[in-house]
mmCIF file of C-alpha atoms and ligand atoms in Angstrom:
data_model
loop_
_atom_site.group_PDB
_atom_site.id
_atom_site.type_symbol
_atom_site.label_atom_id
_atom_site.label_comp_id
_atom_site.label_asym_id
_atom_site.label_seq_id
_atom_site.Cartn_x
_atom_site.Cartn_y
_atom_site.Cartn_z
ATOM 1 C CA MET A 1 19.092 4.011 -22.935
ATOM 2 C CA ARG A 2 16.466 1.499 -21.782
ATOM 3 C CA LYS A 3 16.066 -1.564 -24.031
ATOM 4 C CA ARG A 4 12.477 -1.634 -25.255
ATOM 5 C CA ALA A 5 10.675 -4.870 -24.389
ATOM 6 C CA SER A 6 7.586 -5.783 -26.393
ATOM 7 C CA GLN A 7 4.187 -6.016 -24.754
ATOM 8 C CA SER A 8 1.848 -8.946 -25.189
ATOM 9 C CA PRO A 9 -1.437 -8.194 -26.992
ATOM 10 C CA TYR A 10 -3.337 -10.259 -24.439
ATOM 11 C CA LEU A 11 -3.307 -11.568 -20.879
ATOM 12 C CA LYS A 12 -3.850 -15.259 -20.282
ATOM 13 C CA LEU A 13 -5.283 -15.907 -16.827
ATOM 14 C CA TYR A 14 -4.609 -18.989 -14.691
ATOM 15 C CA ASP A 15 -8.050 -20.385 -15.513
ATOM 16 C CA GLY A 16 -7.367 -20.212 -19.263
ATOM 17 C CA ARG A 17 -9.476 -17.148 -19.940
ATOM 18 C CA VAL A 18 -7.886 -14.518 -22.147
ATOM 19 C CA ILE A 19 -8.237 -10.733 -21.906
ATOM 20 C CA LYS A 20 -7.494 -9.114 -25.256
ATOM 21 C CA PHE A 21 -5.864 -5.680 -25.201
ATOM 22 C CA PRO A 22 -6.710 -2.860 -25.205
ATOM 23 C CA ALA A 23 -9.299 -3.761 -22.589
ATOM 24 C CA VAL A 24 -11.845 -1.940 -20.452
ATOM 25 C CA MET A 25 -11.874 -2.547 -16.687
ATOM 26 C CA GLY A 26 -15.222 -1.528 -15.161
ATOM 27 C CA VAL A 27 -15.015 -0.131 -11.609
ATOM 28 C CA LEU A 28 -17.343 -1.568 -8.981
ATOM 29 C CA ASN A 29 -16.844 0.367 -5.754
ATOM 30 C CA VAL A 30 -18.710 -1.355 -2.917
ATOM 31 C CA THR A 31 -18.014 1.596 -0.625
ATOM 32 C CA PRO A 32 -19.951 4.438 0.995
ATOM 33 C CA ASP A 33 -17.248 7.028 0.269
ATOM 34 C CA SER A 34 -15.587 6.522 -3.134
ATOM 35 C CA PHE A 35 -14.950 9.880 -4.757
ATOM 36 C CA SER A 36 -17.152 9.408 -7.790
ATOM 37 C CA ASP A 37 -19.706 6.711 -7.016
ATOM 38 C CA GLY A 38 -19.514 6.249 -3.235
ATOM 39 C CA GLY A 39 -22.656 4.740 -1.715
ATOM 40 C CA ARG A 40 -24.281 3.825 -5.027
ATOM 41 C CA TYR A 41 -23.374 0.158 -4.981
ATOM 42 C CA LEU A 42 -22.970 -0.580 -1.286
ATOM 43 C CA GLU A 43 -26.003 -2.824 -1.378
ATOM 44 C CA ALA A 44 -24.985 -6.208 -2.847
ATOM 45 C CA ASP A 45 -27.909 -6.592 -5.271
ATOM 46 C CA ARG A 46 -27.309 -3.167 -6.776
ATOM 47 C CA ALA A 47 -23.600 -3.862 -7.030
ATOM 48 C CA VAL A 48 -24.220 -7.143 -8.864
ATOM 49 C CA GLU A 49 -26.699 -5.463 -11.192
ATOM 50 C CA HIS A 50 -24.170 -2.757 -12.000
ATOM 51 C CA ALA A 51 -21.406 -5.286 -12.698
ATOM 52 C CA LEU A 52 -23.691 -7.216 -15.053
ATOM 53 C CA ALA A 53 -24.660 -3.965 -16.788
ATOM 54 C CA MET A 54 -20.983 -3.088 -17.284
ATOM 55 C CA GLU A 55 -20.353 -6.559 -18.725
ATOM 56 C CA ALA A 56 -23.328 -6.136 -21.070
ATOM 57 C CA ALA A 57 -21.884 -2.763 -22.118
ATOM 58 C CA GLY A 58 -18.693 -4.532 -23.177
ATOM 59 C CA ALA A 59 -16.396 -4.310 -20.150
ATOM 60 C CA ASP A 60 -13.622 -6.915 -20.403
ATOM 61 C CA LEU A 61 -13.148 -7.267 -16.645
ATOM 62 C CA ILE A 62 -14.700 -5.932 -13.437
ATOM 63 C CA ASP A 63 -12.651 -4.447 -10.592
ATOM 64 C CA VAL A 64 -14.339 -4.927 -7.213
ATOM 65 C CA GLY A 65 -13.189 -2.730 -4.318
ATOM 66 C CA GLY A 66 -14.346 -2.373 -0.714
ATOM 67 C CA GLU A 67 -12.061 0.420 0.456
ATOM 68 C CA SER A 68 -11.963 3.950 -0.927
ATOM 69 C CA SER A 69 -8.649 5.598 -1.706
ATOM 70 C CA ARG A 70 -9.974 9.023 -2.634
ATOM 71 C CA PRO A 71 -7.370 11.739 -2.127
ATOM 72 C CA ALA A 72 -9.492 13.896 0.199
ATOM 73 C CA GLY A 73 -8.346 11.806 3.145
ATOM 74 C CA ALA A 74 -9.816 8.360 2.677
ATOM 75 C CA SER A 75 -10.403 6.672 5.993
ATOM 76 C CA GLU A 76 -8.903 3.222 6.455
ATOM 77 C CA VAL A 77 -11.556 0.579 6.977
ATOM 78 C CA PRO A 78 -10.943 -2.469 9.170
ATOM 79 C CA VAL A 79 -10.362 -5.663 7.212
ATOM 80 C CA GLU A 80 -13.651 -7.130 8.537
ATOM 81 C CA VAL A 81 -15.579 -4.198 7.072
ATOM 82 C CA GLU A 82 -13.810 -4.489 3.714
ATOM 83 C CA LEU A 83 -14.556 -8.217 3.679
ATOM 84 C CA ALA A 84 -18.189 -7.720 4.674
ATOM 85 C CA ARG A 85 -18.613 -5.328 1.737
ATOM 86 C CA VAL A 86 -17.021 -7.396 -1.000
ATOM 87 C CA ARG A 87 -17.728 -11.002 0.068
ATOM 88 C CA PRO A 88 -21.489 -11.109 -0.743
ATOM 89 C CA VAL A 89 -20.921 -9.312 -4.037
ATOM 90 C CA LEU A 90 -18.116 -11.656 -5.097
ATOM 91 C CA ALA A 91 -20.146 -14.720 -4.108
ATOM 92 C CA ARG A 92 -23.026 -13.646 -6.342
ATOM 93 C CA LEU A 93 -20.869 -12.382 -9.181
ATOM 94 C CA SER A 94 -18.879 -15.589 -9.477
ATOM 95 C CA LYS A 95 -22.041 -17.428 -10.541
ATOM 96 C CA ARG A 96 -23.302 -14.797 -12.948
ATOM 97 C CA LEU A 97 -20.431 -12.844 -14.451
ATOM 98 C CA GLY A 98 -18.706 -14.170 -17.563
ATOM 99 C CA VAL A 99 -15.775 -11.749 -17.617
ATOM 100 C CA PRO A 100 -12.881 -11.982 -15.137
ATOM 101 C CA ILE A 101 -12.950 -10.226 -11.759
ATOM 102 C CA SER A 102 -10.111 -8.314 -10.196
ATOM 103 C CA ILE A 103 -10.068 -7.417 -6.508
ATOM 104 C CA ASP A 104 -8.917 -3.912 -5.639
ATOM 105 C CA THR A 105 -7.298 -4.385 -2.251
ATOM 106 C CA ARG A 106 -4.059 -3.920 -0.327
ATOM 107 C CA ARG A 107 -4.843 -6.816 1.985
ATOM 108 C CA ALA A 108 -3.934 -10.451 1.424
ATOM 109 C CA GLU A 109 -6.882 -11.649 3.502
ATOM 110 C CA VAL A 110 -9.348 -9.831 1.243
ATOM 111 C CA ALA A 111 -7.497 -10.963 -1.885
ATOM 112 C CA ARG A 112 -7.538 -14.581 -0.673
ATOM 113 C CA VAL A 113 -11.307 -14.550 -0.141
ATOM 114 C CA ALA A 114 -11.796 -12.940 -3.554
ATOM 115 C CA LEU A 115 -9.580 -15.488 -5.306
ATOM 116 C CA GLU A 116 -11.487 -18.297 -3.602
ATOM 117 C CA SER A 117 -14.665 -16.741 -4.981
ATOM 118 C CA GLY A 118 -13.254 -16.850 -8.504
ATOM 119 C CA ALA A 119 -11.374 -13.556 -8.890
ATOM 120 C CA ALA A 120 -8.342 -13.949 -11.152
ATOM 121 C CA ILE A 121 -6.503 -10.663 -10.658
ATOM 122 C CA ILE A 122 -5.256 -8.754 -7.595
ATOM 123 C CA ASN A 123 -5.254 -4.992 -8.124
ATOM 124 C CA ASP A 124 -2.947 -3.674 -5.410
ATOM 125 C CA ILE A 125 -2.510 0.109 -5.256
ATOM 126 C CA THR A 126 0.572 -0.457 -3.075
ATOM 127 C CA ALA A 127 2.293 -2.756 -5.590
ATOM 128 C CA LEU A 128 2.439 -5.623 -3.027
ATOM 129 C CA GLU A 129 4.136 -3.398 -0.422
ATOM 130 C CA HIS A 130 1.370 -2.992 2.149
ATOM 131 C CA ASP A 131 0.914 -6.646 3.067
ATOM 132 C CA CYS A 132 3.876 -9.029 2.952
ATOM 133 C CA GLU A 133 1.483 -11.971 2.416
ATOM 134 C CA MET A 134 0.307 -10.546 -0.897
ATOM 135 C CA ALA A 135 3.248 -11.630 -3.088
ATOM 136 C CA PRO A 136 3.303 -15.247 -1.814
ATOM 137 C CA LEU A 137 -0.483 -15.414 -2.287
ATOM 138 C CA ALA A 138 -0.217 -14.172 -5.881
ATOM 139 C CA ALA A 139 2.618 -16.613 -6.560
ATOM 140 C CA ARG A 140 0.790 -19.584 -5.042
ATOM 141 C CA THR A 141 -2.480 -18.940 -6.861
ATOM 142 C CA LYS A 142 -0.847 -17.921 -10.175
ATOM 143 C CA CYS A 143 -3.249 -14.991 -10.406
ATOM 144 C CA ALA A 144 -2.456 -11.807 -12.327
ATOM 145 C CA VAL A 145 -1.435 -8.698 -10.379
ATOM 146 C CA VAL A 146 -1.696 -4.976 -11.000
ATOM 147 C CA LEU A 147 1.247 -3.126 -9.447
ATOM 148 C CA MET A 148 0.380 0.531 -8.978
ATOM 149 C CA HIS A 149 2.678 3.398 -8.041
ATOM 150 C CA MET A 150 1.796 5.534 -5.054
ATOM 151 C CA ARG A 151 3.548 7.188 -2.130
ATOM 152 C CA GLY A 152 2.417 7.716 1.438
ATOM 153 C CA GLY A 153 -0.781 6.266 2.833
ATOM 154 C CA LEU A 154 -4.427 6.386 1.810
ATOM 155 C CA ALA A 155 -5.167 9.499 3.833
ATOM 156 C CA ASN A 156 -2.085 11.569 3.042
ATOM 157 C CA HIS A 157 -0.645 10.523 -0.323
ATOM 158 C CA ILE A 158 -1.171 13.966 -1.816
ATOM 159 C CA GLU A 159 1.452 15.328 0.626
ATOM 160 C CA PHE A 160 3.988 13.103 -1.123
ATOM 161 C CA ALA A 161 3.500 14.607 -4.590
ATOM 162 C CA ARG A 162 7.106 15.765 -4.858
ATOM 163 C CA TYR A 163 9.508 14.434 -7.476
ATOM 164 C CA ARG A 164 12.722 15.451 -9.194
ATOM 165 C CA ASP A 165 11.693 13.567 -12.319
ATOM 166 C CA VAL A 166 8.264 12.012 -11.916
ATOM 167 C CA VAL A 167 8.466 9.852 -15.050
ATOM 168 C CA ARG A 168 11.857 8.379 -14.243
ATOM 169 C CA GLU A 169 10.949 7.747 -10.604
ATOM 170 C CA VAL A 170 7.619 6.077 -11.415
ATOM 171 C CA VAL A 171 9.085 3.939 -14.211
ATOM 172 C CA GLU A 172 12.017 2.843 -12.034
ATOM 173 C CA TYR A 173 9.724 2.058 -9.106
ATOM 174 C CA LEU A 174 7.391 -0.070 -11.233
ATOM 175 C CA GLU A 175 10.314 -1.866 -12.850
ATOM 176 C CA ALA A 176 11.681 -2.672 -9.379
ATOM 177 C CA ARG A 177 8.285 -3.820 -8.069
ATOM 178 C CA ALA A 178 7.759 -6.024 -11.129
ATOM 179 C CA ARG A 179 11.207 -7.538 -10.564
ATOM 180 C CA PHE A 180 10.320 -8.113 -6.907
ATOM 181 C CA ALA A 181 7.007 -9.760 -7.849
ATOM 182 C CA ALA A 182 8.609 -12.040 -10.429
ATOM 183 C CA GLY A 183 11.340 -12.912 -7.909
ATOM 184 C CA ALA A 184 8.652 -13.862 -5.391
ATOM 185 C CA GLY A 185 7.171 -16.265 -7.930
ATOM 186 C CA VAL A 186 4.393 -14.211 -9.523
ATOM 187 C CA VAL A 187 3.937 -15.370 -13.129
ATOM 188 C CA ARG A 188 5.816 -12.748 -15.167
ATOM 189 C CA SER A 189 3.346 -12.733 -18.048
ATOM 190 C CA ARG A 190 0.593 -11.847 -15.543
ATOM 191 C CA ILE A 191 2.214 -8.703 -14.152
ATOM 192 C CA ILE A 192 0.514 -5.410 -15.069
ATOM 193 C CA VAL A 193 1.924 -1.995 -14.136
ATOM 194 C CA ASP A 194 0.069 1.247 -13.443
ATOM 195 C CA PRO A 195 1.434 4.794 -12.954
ATOM 196 C CA GLY A 196 -1.242 5.492 -10.312
ATOM 197 C CA LEU A 197 -2.741 8.716 -11.652
ATOM 198 C CA GLY A 198 -3.837 10.960 -8.785
ATOM 199 C CA PHE A 199 -1.980 8.981 -6.124
ATOM 200 C CA ALA A 200 0.677 11.333 -4.752
ATOM 201 C CA LYS A 201 0.509 13.167 -8.086
ATOM 202 C CA THR A 202 -0.497 16.691 -9.024
ATOM 203 C CA ALA A 203 -2.338 17.400 -12.284
ATOM 204 C CA GLN A 204 1.028 18.285 -13.814
ATOM 205 C CA HIS A 205 2.532 14.955 -12.704
ATOM 206 C CA ASN A 206 -0.429 13.065 -14.175
ATOM 207 C CA LEU A 207 -0.023 14.874 -17.495
ATOM 208 C CA LYS A 208 3.701 14.114 -17.607
ATOM 209 C CA LEU A 209 3.037 10.436 -16.891
ATOM 210 C CA LEU A 210 0.335 10.228 -19.550
ATOM 211 C CA ALA A 211 2.692 11.835 -22.069
ATOM 212 C CA ALA A 212 5.388 9.314 -21.120
ATOM 213 C CA LEU A 213 3.251 6.174 -21.410
ATOM 214 C CA PRO A 214 5.472 4.776 -24.195
ATOM 215 C CA ASP A 215 8.387 4.770 -21.683
ATOM 216 C CA LEU A 216 6.294 2.775 -19.246
ATOM 217 C CA CYS A 217 5.111 0.419 -22.003
ATOM 218 C CA ALA A 218 8.767 -0.125 -22.910
ATOM 219 C CA LEU A 219 9.204 -2.112 -19.691
ATOM 220 C CA GLY A 220 7.307 -4.866 -21.508
ATOM 221 C CA TYR A 221 4.399 -5.253 -19.087
ATOM 222 C CA PRO A 222 0.798 -4.376 -19.925
ATOM 223 C CA VAL A 223 0.062 -0.867 -18.639
ATOM 224 C CA LEU A 224 -3.176 0.014 -16.840
ATOM 225 C CA VAL A 225 -4.340 3.631 -16.772
ATOM 226 C CA GLY A 226 -6.926 4.901 -14.272
ATOM 227 C CA ALA A 227 -7.879 8.439 -15.255
ATOM 228 C CA SER A 228 -11.632 8.014 -14.928
ATOM 229 C CA ARG A 229 -13.327 11.033 -13.303
ATOM 230 C CA LYS A 230 -10.242 11.896 -11.288
ATOM 231 C CA SER A 231 -9.755 15.385 -9.920
ATOM 232 C CA PHE A 232 -7.114 16.315 -12.506
ATOM 233 C CA VAL A 233 -9.689 15.572 -15.226
ATOM 234 C CA ALA A 234 -12.197 17.785 -13.387
ATOM 235 C CA ARG A 235 -9.599 20.515 -13.058
ATOM 236 C CA ILE A 236 -8.657 20.456 -16.731
ATOM 237 C CA ALA A 237 -11.919 19.515 -18.489
ATOM 238 C CA GLY A 238 -14.465 20.753 -15.938
ATOM 239 C CA ALA A 239 -16.267 19.125 -13.033
ATOM 240 C CA GLY A 240 -19.739 18.708 -14.580
ATOM 241 C CA GLU A 241 -20.985 15.234 -15.497
ATOM 242 C CA ARG A 242 -20.418 15.712 -19.255
ATOM 243 C CA GLU A 243 -17.068 17.419 -18.847
ATOM 244 C CA LEU A 244 -15.828 14.619 -16.620
ATOM 245 C CA GLU A 245 -17.009 11.958 -19.057
ATOM 246 C CA PHE A 246 -15.524 13.621 -22.153
ATOM 247 C CA GLY A 247 -12.343 14.518 -20.273
ATOM 248 C CA THR A 248 -12.034 10.883 -19.222
ATOM 249 C CA ALA A 249 -12.703 9.782 -22.813
ATOM 250 C CA ALA A 250 -9.908 12.019 -24.142
ATOM 251 C CA ALA A 251 -7.453 10.666 -21.570
ATOM 252 C CA ASN A 252 -8.423 7.081 -22.376
ATOM 253 C CA ALA A 253 -8.209 7.561 -26.148
ATOM 254 C CA LEU A 254 -4.737 9.066 -25.961
ATOM 255 C CA ALA A 255 -3.627 6.442 -23.441
ATOM 256 C CA VAL A 256 -4.689 3.655 -25.811
ATOM 257 C CA ALA A 257 -2.981 5.394 -28.735
ATOM 258 C CA ALA A 258 0.182 5.569 -26.591
ATOM 259 C CA GLY A 259 0.108 1.843 -25.867
ATOM 260 C CA ALA A 260 -1.937 1.388 -22.671
ATOM 261 C CA SER A 261 -3.395 -2.112 -22.407
ATOM 262 C CA ILE A 262 -6.203 -1.529 -19.891
ATOM 263 C CA VAL A 263 -8.247 1.542 -18.976
ATOM 264 C CA ARG A 264 -10.023 1.528 -15.592
ATOM 265 C CA VAL A 265 -13.366 3.329 -15.867
ATOM 266 C CA HIS A 266 -16.677 4.066 -14.181
ATOM 267 C CA ASP A 267 -18.722 4.340 -17.406
ATOM 268 C CA ALA A 268 -17.913 1.103 -19.222
ATOM 269 C CA GLY A 269 -20.173 1.709 -22.224
ATOM 270 C CA ALA A 270 -18.537 5.036 -23.065
ATOM 271 C CA ALA A 271 -15.062 3.594 -22.573
ATOM 272 C CA VAL A 272 -15.725 0.609 -24.831
ATOM 273 C CA ALA A 273 -16.570 2.934 -27.740
ATOM 274 C CA VAL A 274 -13.554 5.132 -27.002
ATOM 275 C CA VAL A 275 -11.158 2.192 -26.763
ATOM 276 C CA ARG A 276 -12.455 0.577 -29.963
ATOM 277 C CA MET A 277 -12.076 3.805 -31.901
ATOM 278 C CA ALA A 278 -8.683 4.692 -30.467
ATOM 279 C CA ALA A 279 -7.372 1.151 -31.007
ATOM 280 C CA ALA A 280 -8.460 1.155 -34.654
ATOM 281 C CA MET A 281 -6.970 4.606 -35.293
ATOM 282 C CA ALA A 282 -3.706 3.613 -33.620
ATOM 283 C CA GLY A 283 -3.433 0.475 -35.778
ATOM 284 C CA ARG A 284 -3.990 -1.785 -32.758
ATOM 285 C CA ASP A 285 -7.076 -3.471 -34.190
ATOM 286 C CA ARG A 286 -6.117 -5.988 -36.870
ATOM 287 C CA ARG A 287 -9.501 -5.776 -38.573
ATOM 288 C CA PHE A 288 -8.959 -2.123 -39.399
ATOM 289 C CA ARG A 289 -5.289 -2.030 -40.360
ATOM 290 C CA ARG A 290 -4.790 0.086 -43.456
ATOM 291 C CA ASN A 291 -3.438 -2.820 -45.499
ATOM 292 C CA ALA A 292 -5.904 -5.403 -44.082
HETATM 293 N N1 HH2 B 1 -7.723 4.374 -8.827
HETATM 294 C C1 HH2 B 1 -8.583 4.243 -7.793
HETATM 295 C C2 HH2 B 1 -8.720 3.008 -7.148
HETATM 296 N N2 HH2 B 1 -8.013 1.933 -7.551
HETATM 297 N N3 HH2 B 1 -6.444 0.957 -9.005
HETATM 298 C C3 HH2 B 1 -5.578 1.063 -10.010
HETATM 299 N N4 HH2 B 1 -4.864 0.006 -10.416
HETATM 300 N N5 HH2 B 1 -5.386 2.255 -10.680
HETATM 301 C C4 HH2 B 1 -6.071 3.391 -10.325
HETATM 302 O O1 HH2 B 1 -5.832 4.452 -10.939
HETATM 303 C C5 HH2 B 1 -7.002 3.295 -9.239
HETATM 304 C C6 HH2 B 1 -7.164 2.046 -8.587
HETATM 305 C C7 HH2 B 1 -9.388 5.418 -7.356
HETATM 306 O O2 HH2 B 1 -10.578 5.498 -8.078
HETATM 307 P P1 HH2 B 1 -12.001 4.955 -7.558
HETATM 308 O O3 HH2 B 1 -11.980 3.475 -7.404
HETATM 309 O O4 HH2 B 1 -13.062 5.426 -8.446
HETATM 310 O O5 HH2 B 1 -12.235 5.685 -6.184
HETATM 311 P P2 HH2 B 1 -12.065 5.227 -4.699
HETATM 312 O O6 HH2 B 1 -10.665 4.780 -4.489
HETATM 313 O O7 HH2 B 1 -12.412 6.456 -3.936
HETATM 314 O O8 HH2 B 1 -13.012 4.095 -4.450
#
């Protein structure tokens, strides 16, 4: 049986800032084609406004991405296009945003520009596999990294949704990628793992992984969960605006109760309320412990 390692209740970034868990990561997709909010924040001013609104709503960090990974065959964008999307947004955000920024990218070149603009976290949906420069960059800069599980490429990952034991395979993969990252010099206390809901996963796989979050938490790394508005939520809860939001809220509440440290969301205000409530009910908020 796996030895259970304990998770830290916070993440200390290289610049001294601290993210207390459970935390809300607000999604800022600077893309024309993201599955839920594509095109809404492609214009830099609107993107900045939205990030500031998410911060005001209580988001603990903002995840900026310039390439969509939606399962319906996302098209790969050239690195210049990805850079042209995120660079002006990052430049403006670094002067105005108080909370930390993570950069959602598979490319070291994009991550490097983002880190130079003040980002403190690399969110890599390929767990540092896509670009061999990513691990050395993370090690050199001492930034935090999110290692996410997926299989296949952006356009075809759903074809790879085949597992003997999805929980065991995802947990073992993330453990191996975390070991690789630490071996490459990434600061161990800044490694975050993510089961990659919807990435080469059917609805059934996502449900199994959500039910097994304690096993993933037992690795000892903070766990990030990205259920927000994904197609399995639409399939289970319904595809209307309200159904998606409440379905997302239920997934986030149970994820926090099961030990998740970060939830990645489109509606930060809703998620903040959900996370606060779930954390208090699960005894993860000191102020509301029964014997406090
Ligand atoms: N999901 C998406 C993108 N990046 N990163 C992590 N760590 N975990 C996730 O679950 C995750 C992620 C997909 O969602 P979204 O950003 O809304 O859509 P798109 O990729 O189409 O921009």
